[in-house]
């Protein structure tokens, strides 16, 4: 007997560009997928619980491969500023004044409420008080990677890069047996972490076989600064120090030359593409087509809500596809399947979790979402995969299971309380509004 049987008009398992299963069934036992296929091929088993979704598409949960969940509380702050003044004049001063454990807990819960409602089952996070993010995710039943932040300057969580590292190393023990949480090193960027600490991070990451997650070459100013300070581009710094490898998740990579692309490809490093954030902050457009052509694994992330301003991975995926047609990314445009791949398996692979999630396959974690196709915005539907990229909005997601647990049921969150969260968020809004206007 299986724990759960799901039935739907379609399943898009993300196992191949032409793989669309009609009259689909998926079964789940002990949090893992046991069967994916046509309902008529389902072995004769009984289920403790059956959900017949009708006109829905079942697909793997989306992977939001880069963000700062707690920054939902800064959504819309200084929307018109460019990256440097946005950070230095608005975000960093407000963070310095307000960010504490309670800010991070509420902000993360608000982020997860938005992500679950729009089909994300796994998110990567880089922010202060990462233990609050991890604990909030465990309580909500959501999967996360916490890339604990390392930076040379004093922050609210730690006073120096060394203290960041010692606090961060404790997290590996704390979450060792927690299947929903993966710990990673999160050096903020090459311009905020010196060579000595980057080397230390590499040594620890190798010892622990842990991923490294870093913002890189987000805009032209960052490259100029690195050229002045180190006489090389940031990706060259990572290469010189030995950080460029398959465990490395490089975020943004908005400004790339051919050598950078070759270095990323040879190292087997992943790139996390954050199209909305890059456009909003005027940073540029990453050369995703060229990266894909060179064989680089690409994932998609929303970045924090303050620079997006939403955490809807369907919107992000569509934006990535449209940008690939703009001519600014080099190469030829991306197919719908390749784009959706970046938002699912590409993300899982970047995080080193491809074996466990990112597609609907027997043996993988039951991280599954259901998208309603019986709404006007999804009607008619000639090609489900194309529809998922070009027509689907996050609000069409009705149900989400993570490790077989139903975290969204017919549009209602089962592990978070939106009304209470809104009240808490409005409390922070009042405090921040008073401070930012001074
Ligand atoms: Zn970021």
Coordinates of C-alpha atoms and ligand atoms in Angstrom, one line a residue:
X1 CA 0.0 0.0 0.0
X2 CA 1.3 3.5 -0.9
X3 CA 0.9 6.6 1.2
X4 CA -0.4 8.8 -1.6
X5 CA -1.8 8.4 -5.1
X6 CA -2.1 11.6 -7.3
X7 CA -4.0 11.6 -10.6
X8 CA -4.1 14.4 -13.1
X9 CA -4.8 15.0 -16.8
X10 CA -1.1 15.6 -17.5
X11 CA 2.3 15.1 -15.9
X12 CA 5.4 16.9 -17.2
X13 CA 8.2 14.9 -15.4
X14 CA 11.1 16.9 -16.9
X15 CA 12.9 13.7 -18.0
X16 CA 12.9 14.7 -21.7
X17 CA 11.8 17.5 -24.0
X18 CA 8.9 15.3 -25.4
X19 CA 7.9 13.7 -22.2
X20 CA 4.3 14.6 -21.5
X21 CA 2.2 11.9 -19.8
X22 CA -1.6 12.0 -20.4
X23 CA -4.0 10.6 -17.8
X24 CA -1.1 10.6 -15.4
X25 CA -0.6 8.9 -12.0
X26 CA 2.1 9.4 -9.4
X27 CA 2.4 7.4 -6.2
X28 CA 4.4 8.2 -3.1
X29 CA 5.7 6.1 -0.3
X30 CA 7.8 7.3 2.7
X31 CA 8.2 10.7 1.1
X32 CA 9.6 9.4 -2.2
X33 CA 8.1 8.9 -5.6
X34 CA 7.4 5.2 -6.3
X35 CA 5.6 5.4 -9.7
X36 CA 5.2 8.0 -12.5
X37 CA 3.3 7.1 -15.6
X38 CA -0.1 6.6 -17.2
X39 CA -2.8 5.7 -14.8
X40 CA -3.7 2.6 -16.8
X41 CA -0.1 1.3 -16.3
X42 CA -0.3 1.8 -12.5
X43 CA 0.5 -1.5 -10.7
X44 CA -2.4 -2.8 -8.7
X45 CA -1.8 -1.0 -5.4
X46 CA -4.1 0.6 -2.8
X47 CA -3.3 4.1 -1.4
X48 CA -3.9 5.5 2.1
X49 CA -4.9 8.8 0.4
X50 CA -5.9 9.6 -3.2
X51 CA -6.1 13.0 -4.8
X52 CA -7.7 13.3 -8.2
X53 CA -6.8 16.7 -9.5
X54 CA -8.7 16.6 -12.8
X55 CA -7.5 19.2 -15.4
X56 CA -4.1 19.8 -13.8
X57 CA -0.5 19.3 -14.8
X58 CA 1.7 17.5 -12.2
X59 CA 5.3 18.5 -12.4
X60 CA 8.4 18.7 -10.2
X61 CA 8.5 21.6 -7.7
X62 CA 10.5 24.6 -8.9
X63 CA 14.0 25.3 -7.5
X64 CA 14.7 28.9 -6.6
X65 CA 18.4 28.7 -6.7
X66 CA 19.2 32.2 -5.3
X67 CA 17.6 34.5 -2.9
X68 CA 17.6 36.3 0.4
X69 CA 14.2 35.2 1.8
X70 CA 14.0 37.6 4.7
X71 CA 14.4 40.6 2.4
X72 CA 10.7 40.2 1.6
X73 CA 10.4 42.7 4.5
X74 CA 12.3 45.2 2.3
X75 CA 10.2 44.6 -0.8
X76 CA 9.8 47.9 -2.7
X77 CA 12.4 49.9 -0.7
X78 CA 14.2 52.4 -3.0
X79 CA 12.9 50.7 -6.2
X80 CA 14.5 53.3 -8.6
X81 CA 18.1 53.2 -7.3
X82 CA 21.0 51.5 -9.1
X83 CA 22.8 48.6 -7.4
X84 CA 25.5 50.5 -5.6
X85 CA 23.3 53.3 -4.2
X86 CA 20.5 50.9 -3.5
X87 CA 22.9 48.8 -1.4
X88 CA 24.9 51.5 0.3
X89 CA 22.3 54.2 0.9
X90 CA 19.2 52.1 1.5
X91 CA 19.5 48.4 2.0
X92 CA 22.7 48.2 4.1
X93 CA 21.8 51.0 6.6
X94 CA 18.3 49.6 7.1
X95 CA 19.7 46.1 7.6
X96 CA 22.3 47.4 10.0
X97 CA 19.5 48.9 12.1
X98 CA 16.8 46.3 12.0
X99 CA 17.9 42.8 11.0
X100 CA 17.8 40.4 13.9
X101 CA 16.6 36.8 14.5
X102 CA 12.9 37.9 14.6
X103 CA 13.2 39.9 11.4
X104 CA 14.7 36.9 9.6
X105 CA 12.1 34.5 10.9
X106 CA 9.1 36.7 9.8
X107 CA 10.7 37.6 6.5
X108 CA 11.5 34.0 5.7
X109 CA 8.0 32.9 6.6
X110 CA 6.5 35.6 4.3
X111 CA 8.9 34.5 1.5
X112 CA 8.0 30.8 1.9
X113 CA 4.3 31.7 1.9
X114 CA 4.8 33.4 -1.5
X115 CA 7.1 30.7 -2.9
X116 CA 4.8 27.8 -1.9
X117 CA 1.8 29.5 -3.4
X118 CA 3.8 29.9 -6.7
X119 CA 5.2 26.4 -6.9
X120 CA 8.7 26.5 -5.4
X121 CA 9.6 23.5 -3.2
X122 CA 13.4 24.1 -2.7
X123 CA 15.1 27.5 -2.3
X124 CA 18.7 28.6 -1.7
X125 CA 19.2 31.3 0.8
X126 CA 22.0 33.6 1.7
X127 CA 21.3 35.9 4.7
X128 CA 22.1 36.8 8.3
X129 CA 20.8 34.4 11.0
X130 CA 20.7 31.5 8.6
X131 CA 19.6 29.2 11.5
X132 CA 16.4 31.1 11.7
X133 CA 15.8 30.5 8.0
X134 CA 16.5 26.8 8.3
X135 CA 14.3 26.4 11.4
X136 CA 11.5 28.3 9.7
X137 CA 11.8 26.1 6.6
X138 CA 11.7 22.9 8.7
X139 CA 8.6 24.1 10.5
X140 CA 6.9 24.9 7.2
X141 CA 8.0 21.6 5.6
X142 CA 10.0 23.4 2.9
X143 CA 13.3 22.3 1.5
X144 CA 16.2 24.8 1.6
X145 CA 19.9 25.3 1.1
X146 CA 21.3 27.9 3.6
X147 CA 24.5 29.4 2.3
X148 CA 25.6 31.2 5.4
X149 CA 27.0 34.6 4.7
X150 CA 30.7 35.4 5.0
X151 CA 31.9 39.0 4.6
X152 CA 34.8 41.1 5.9
X153 CA 32.6 43.8 7.4
X154 CA 30.7 43.6 10.6
X155 CA 27.1 42.6 10.2
X156 CA 24.2 41.9 12.6
X157 CA 25.0 38.2 12.7
X158 CA 28.8 38.2 13.0
X159 CA 31.4 40.9 13.5
X160 CA 34.0 39.6 11.0
X161 CA 34.6 37.0 8.3
X162 CA 36.3 34.7 10.9
X163 CA 33.3 34.9 13.1
X164 CA 30.9 34.2 10.2
X165 CA 33.0 31.1 9.5
X166 CA 33.0 29.8 13.0
X167 CA 29.3 30.4 13.4
X168 CA 28.6 28.9 10.0
X169 CA 30.7 25.7 10.7
X170 CA 28.4 25.0 13.7
X171 CA 25.5 24.8 11.3
X172 CA 26.9 21.7 9.6
X173 CA 26.6 19.8 12.9
X174 CA 23.2 21.3 13.8
X175 CA 21.5 20.3 10.6
X176 CA 23.5 17.1 9.9
X177 CA 20.4 14.8 10.2
X178 CA 17.9 17.2 8.8
X179 CA 16.8 16.0 5.3
X180 CA 15.1 19.4 4.4
X181 CA 18.2 21.5 5.0
X182 CA 21.5 21.6 3.2
X183 CA 24.3 23.9 4.5
X184 CA 26.6 25.7 2.1
X185 CA 29.3 28.4 2.3
X186 CA 28.1 31.8 1.2
X187 CA 31.0 34.2 0.7
X188 CA 29.0 37.3 -0.3
X189 CA 31.2 38.3 -3.2
X190 CA 34.9 38.7 -4.2
X191 CA 34.7 42.4 -3.3
X192 CA 33.6 41.7 0.3
X193 CA 35.8 38.7 1.2
X194 CA 39.6 38.8 1.1
X195 CA 41.7 36.1 -0.5
X196 CA 42.8 34.6 2.8
X197 CA 39.2 33.9 3.8
X198 CA 38.2 32.7 0.3
X199 CA 41.1 30.1 0.6
X200 CA 39.9 29.1 4.1
X201 CA 36.4 28.6 2.8
X202 CA 37.7 26.3 0.0
X203 CA 39.7 24.2 2.5
X204 CA 36.6 23.7 4.7
X205 CA 34.3 23.1 1.8
X206 CA 36.6 20.4 0.5
X207 CA 36.8 18.8 3.9
X208 CA 33.0 18.8 4.3
X209 CA 32.2 18.2 0.6
X210 CA 29.9 21.3 0.8
X211 CA 28.9 23.7 -1.9
X212 CA 30.0 27.3 -2.2
X213 CA 27.5 29.9 -3.3
X214 CA 28.8 33.4 -4.3
X215 CA 27.6 36.6 -6.1
X216 CA 29.9 37.1 -9.1
X217 CA 30.3 39.7 -11.8
X218 CA 26.9 41.2 -11.2
X219 CA 27.7 44.5 -12.9
X220 CA 30.5 46.4 -14.7
X221 CA 31.5 48.4 -11.6
X222 CA 32.3 45.2 -9.7
X223 CA 34.7 44.1 -12.4
X224 CA 36.4 47.5 -12.5
X225 CA 36.9 47.4 -8.7
X226 CA 38.4 44.0 -8.8
X227 CA 40.7 44.9 -11.7
X228 CA 42.0 47.8 -9.6
X229 CA 42.3 45.9 -6.4
X230 CA 43.6 42.6 -7.7
X231 CA 44.6 43.2 -11.3
X232 CA 42.1 40.5 -12.5
X233 CA 38.4 39.8 -13.0
X234 CA 36.5 38.2 -10.2
X235 CA 36.1 34.9 -12.0
X236 CA 39.9 34.9 -12.5
X237 CA 40.3 35.4 -8.7
X238 CA 38.1 32.4 -8.0
X239 CA 40.1 30.4 -10.6
X240 CA 43.5 31.5 -9.1
X241 CA 42.4 30.5 -5.6
X242 CA 41.0 27.2 -6.7
X243 CA 37.4 27.9 -5.9
X244 CA 36.2 27.4 -9.5
X245 CA 34.9 23.8 -9.5
X246 CA 31.7 21.6 -9.7
X247 CA 30.7 22.6 -6.1
X248 CA 30.6 26.3 -7.0
X249 CA 27.3 28.1 -7.5
X250 CA 28.1 31.5 -9.2
X251 CA 25.2 33.9 -8.9
X252 CA 24.4 36.6 -11.6
X253 CA 27.4 36.3 -13.8
X254 CA 25.8 39.2 -15.7
X255 CA 28.9 40.5 -17.3
X256 CA 31.0 37.8 -18.9
X257 CA 33.7 37.7 -21.5
X258 CA 34.6 34.6 -23.5
X259 CA 37.4 33.6 -21.2
X260 CA 35.0 33.7 -18.2
X261 CA 32.6 31.4 -20.0
X262 CA 35.4 29.0 -20.9
X263 CA 36.7 29.0 -17.3
X264 CA 33.2 28.3 -15.9
X265 CA 32.6 25.5 -18.4
X266 CA 36.0 23.8 -17.8
X267 CA 35.5 23.9 -14.0
X268 CA 32.0 22.5 -14.2
X269 CA 30.7 25.4 -12.1
X270 CA 27.0 26.3 -12.2
X271 CA 25.6 29.8 -12.9
X272 CA 22.4 31.0 -11.2
X273 CA 20.6 33.4 -13.5
X274 CA 18.5 36.1 -11.9
X275 CA 16.9 38.0 -14.8
X276 CA 14.4 40.2 -13.0
X277 CA 17.0 41.4 -10.4
X278 CA 19.6 42.1 -13.1
X279 CA 17.1 44.1 -15.2
X280 CA 15.7 46.0 -12.2
X281 CA 19.1 47.0 -10.9
X282 CA 20.3 47.9 -14.4
X283 CA 23.1 45.4 -14.0
X284 CA 22.9 43.9 -17.5
X285 CA 21.8 40.7 -19.2
X286 CA 23.7 37.5 -18.6
X287 CA 24.9 35.6 -21.7
X288 CA 22.8 32.5 -20.9
X289 CA 22.7 31.1 -24.5
X290 CA 26.4 31.3 -24.7
X291 CA 26.8 29.6 -21.3
X292 CA 24.4 26.8 -22.3
X293 CA 26.2 26.4 -25.6
X294 CA 29.5 26.0 -23.7
X295 CA 28.0 23.3 -21.5
X296 CA 27.6 25.3 -18.3
X297 CA 24.7 24.2 -16.0
X298 CA 22.4 27.1 -15.5
X299 CA 19.8 27.5 -12.7
X300 CA 17.3 30.3 -12.1
X301 CA 16.8 32.4 -9.0
X302 CA 14.6 35.3 -8.0
X303 CA 17.2 37.0 -5.8
X304 CA 15.7 38.9 -2.8
X305 CA 12.3 40.4 -3.0
X306 CA 13.8 43.9 -2.6
X307 CA 15.4 43.6 -6.1
X308 CA 12.7 41.7 -8.0
X309 CA 10.1 42.4 -6.4
X310 CA 8.4 39.0 -6.4
X311 CA 9.4 35.4 -5.6
X312 CA 7.4 33.8 -8.4
X313 CA 9.6 31.3 -10.3
X314 CA 7.1 31.0 -13.1
X315 CA 7.5 34.7 -13.8
X316 CA 11.3 34.3 -13.6
X317 CA 11.3 31.4 -16.0
X318 CA 9.3 33.3 -18.6
X319 CA 11.5 36.3 -18.2
X320 CA 14.6 34.1 -18.8
X321 CA 13.0 32.6 -21.9
X322 CA 12.1 36.1 -23.3
X323 CA 15.5 37.5 -22.6
X324 CA 17.1 34.6 -24.5
X325 CA 15.2 36.0 -27.6
X326 CA 16.4 39.5 -27.1
X327 CA 19.7 39.0 -28.9
X328 CA 21.6 40.3 -25.9
X329 CA 22.4 36.9 -24.6
X330 CA 24.3 35.7 -27.7
X331 CA 23.6 32.4 -29.4
X332 CA 20.1 31.3 -30.5
X333 CA 17.0 31.5 -28.3
X334 CA 16.1 28.9 -25.7
X335 CA 13.3 26.3 -26.1
X336 CA 10.5 26.2 -23.5
X337 CA 11.8 22.8 -22.2
X338 CA 15.4 24.1 -21.8
X339 CA 14.1 27.1 -19.8
X340 CA 11.9 25.0 -17.6
X341 CA 14.9 22.6 -17.1
X342 CA 16.9 25.5 -15.6
X343 CA 14.0 26.1 -13.1
X344 CA 13.9 22.4 -12.1
X345 CA 16.7 20.0 -12.8
X346 CA 19.3 22.7 -13.5
X347 CA 18.6 24.2 -10.1
X348 CA 18.8 20.8 -8.4
X349 CA 22.0 20.1 -10.2
X350 CA 23.5 23.5 -9.2
X351 CA 22.7 22.7 -5.6
X352 CA 24.2 19.2 -5.9
X353 CA 20.7 17.6 -5.3
X354 CA 20.0 16.3 -8.8
X355 CA 19.9 12.8 -7.6
X356 CA 17.1 13.6 -5.2
X357 CA 14.8 16.3 -6.7
X358 CA 14.2 18.4 -9.9
X359 CA 12.2 15.8 -11.8
X360 CA 9.4 13.3 -11.3
X361 CA 11.2 10.0 -11.2
X362 CA 10.9 6.9 -9.1
X363 CA 13.2 7.1 -6.1
X364 CA 13.4 10.8 -5.9
X365 CA 11.8 12.9 -3.1
X366 CA 8.1 13.6 -3.7
X367 CA 8.5 17.3 -4.4
X368 CA 5.6 17.8 -6.7
X369 CA 3.3 20.7 -7.7
X370 CA 0.0 20.8 -9.5
X371 CA -0.9 23.6 -12.0
X372 CA -4.5 24.2 -12.9
X373 CA -5.2 24.3 -16.6
X374 CA -8.9 24.9 -16.4
X375 CA -8.5 28.7 -15.8
X376 CA -9.1 31.2 -18.7
X377 CA -5.4 32.1 -18.8
X378 CA -4.4 28.5 -19.6
X379 CA -7.2 27.8 -22.1
X380 CA -6.8 26.4 -24.8
X381 CA -3.6 24.3 -24.4
X382 CA -1.8 22.9 -27.4
X383 CA 1.5 22.1 -25.7
X384 CA 1.7 21.7 -21.9
X385 CA 5.5 22.4 -21.7
X386 CA 5.2 25.6 -23.7
X387 CA 2.2 26.6 -21.7
X388 CA 4.1 26.2 -18.4
X389 CA 6.7 28.7 -19.7
X390 CA 4.7 31.2 -21.7
X391 CA 1.2 31.2 -20.1
X392 CA 1.5 30.0 -16.5
X393 CA 1.4 32.4 -13.6
X394 CA 2.4 31.3 -10.1
X395 CA -1.2 31.8 -9.0
X396 CA -2.3 28.9 -11.2
X397 CA -0.5 26.5 -8.8
X398 CA -3.1 24.9 -6.5
X399 CA -1.2 22.2 -4.7
X400 CA 2.3 21.5 -3.4
X401 CA 3.8 18.4 -1.9
X402 CA 7.3 18.3 -0.4
X403 CA 8.7 14.9 0.6
X404 CA 5.0 13.8 0.2
X405 CA 3.7 16.4 2.7
X406 CA 0.9 18.6 1.3
X407 CA 2.1 22.2 2.1
X408 CA -0.5 23.8 -0.2
X409 CA -4.0 22.3 -0.5
X410 CA -6.3 23.8 -3.2
X411 CA -4.6 27.1 -2.9
X412 CA -4.5 27.2 0.9
X413 CA -1.2 27.0 2.9
X414 CA -1.3 24.2 5.4
X415 CA 1.9 25.0 7.4
X416 CA 1.9 28.9 7.4
X417 CA -0.6 31.5 8.5
X418 CA -0.9 34.4 6.0
X419 CA -3.1 36.6 8.1
X420 CA -0.7 36.5 11.1
X421 CA 2.3 36.9 8.8
X422 CA 0.7 40.0 7.2
X423 CA 0.2 41.6 10.6
X424 CA 3.8 41.0 11.5
X425 CA 5.1 42.3 8.2
X426 CA 3.1 45.5 8.6
X427 CA 4.7 46.0 12.0
X428 CA 8.1 45.9 10.3
X429 CA 6.9 48.1 7.5
X430 CA 6.0 50.8 10.0
X431 CA 9.4 50.7 11.7
X432 CA 11.4 50.7 8.4
X433 CA 9.3 53.5 6.8
X434 CA 10.1 55.7 9.8
X435 CA 13.9 55.0 9.5
X436 CA 14.4 55.1 5.7
X437 CA 12.8 58.6 5.3
X438 CA 15.3 60.2 7.7
Ligands
LIG1 ZN1 21.6 38.1 -4.2

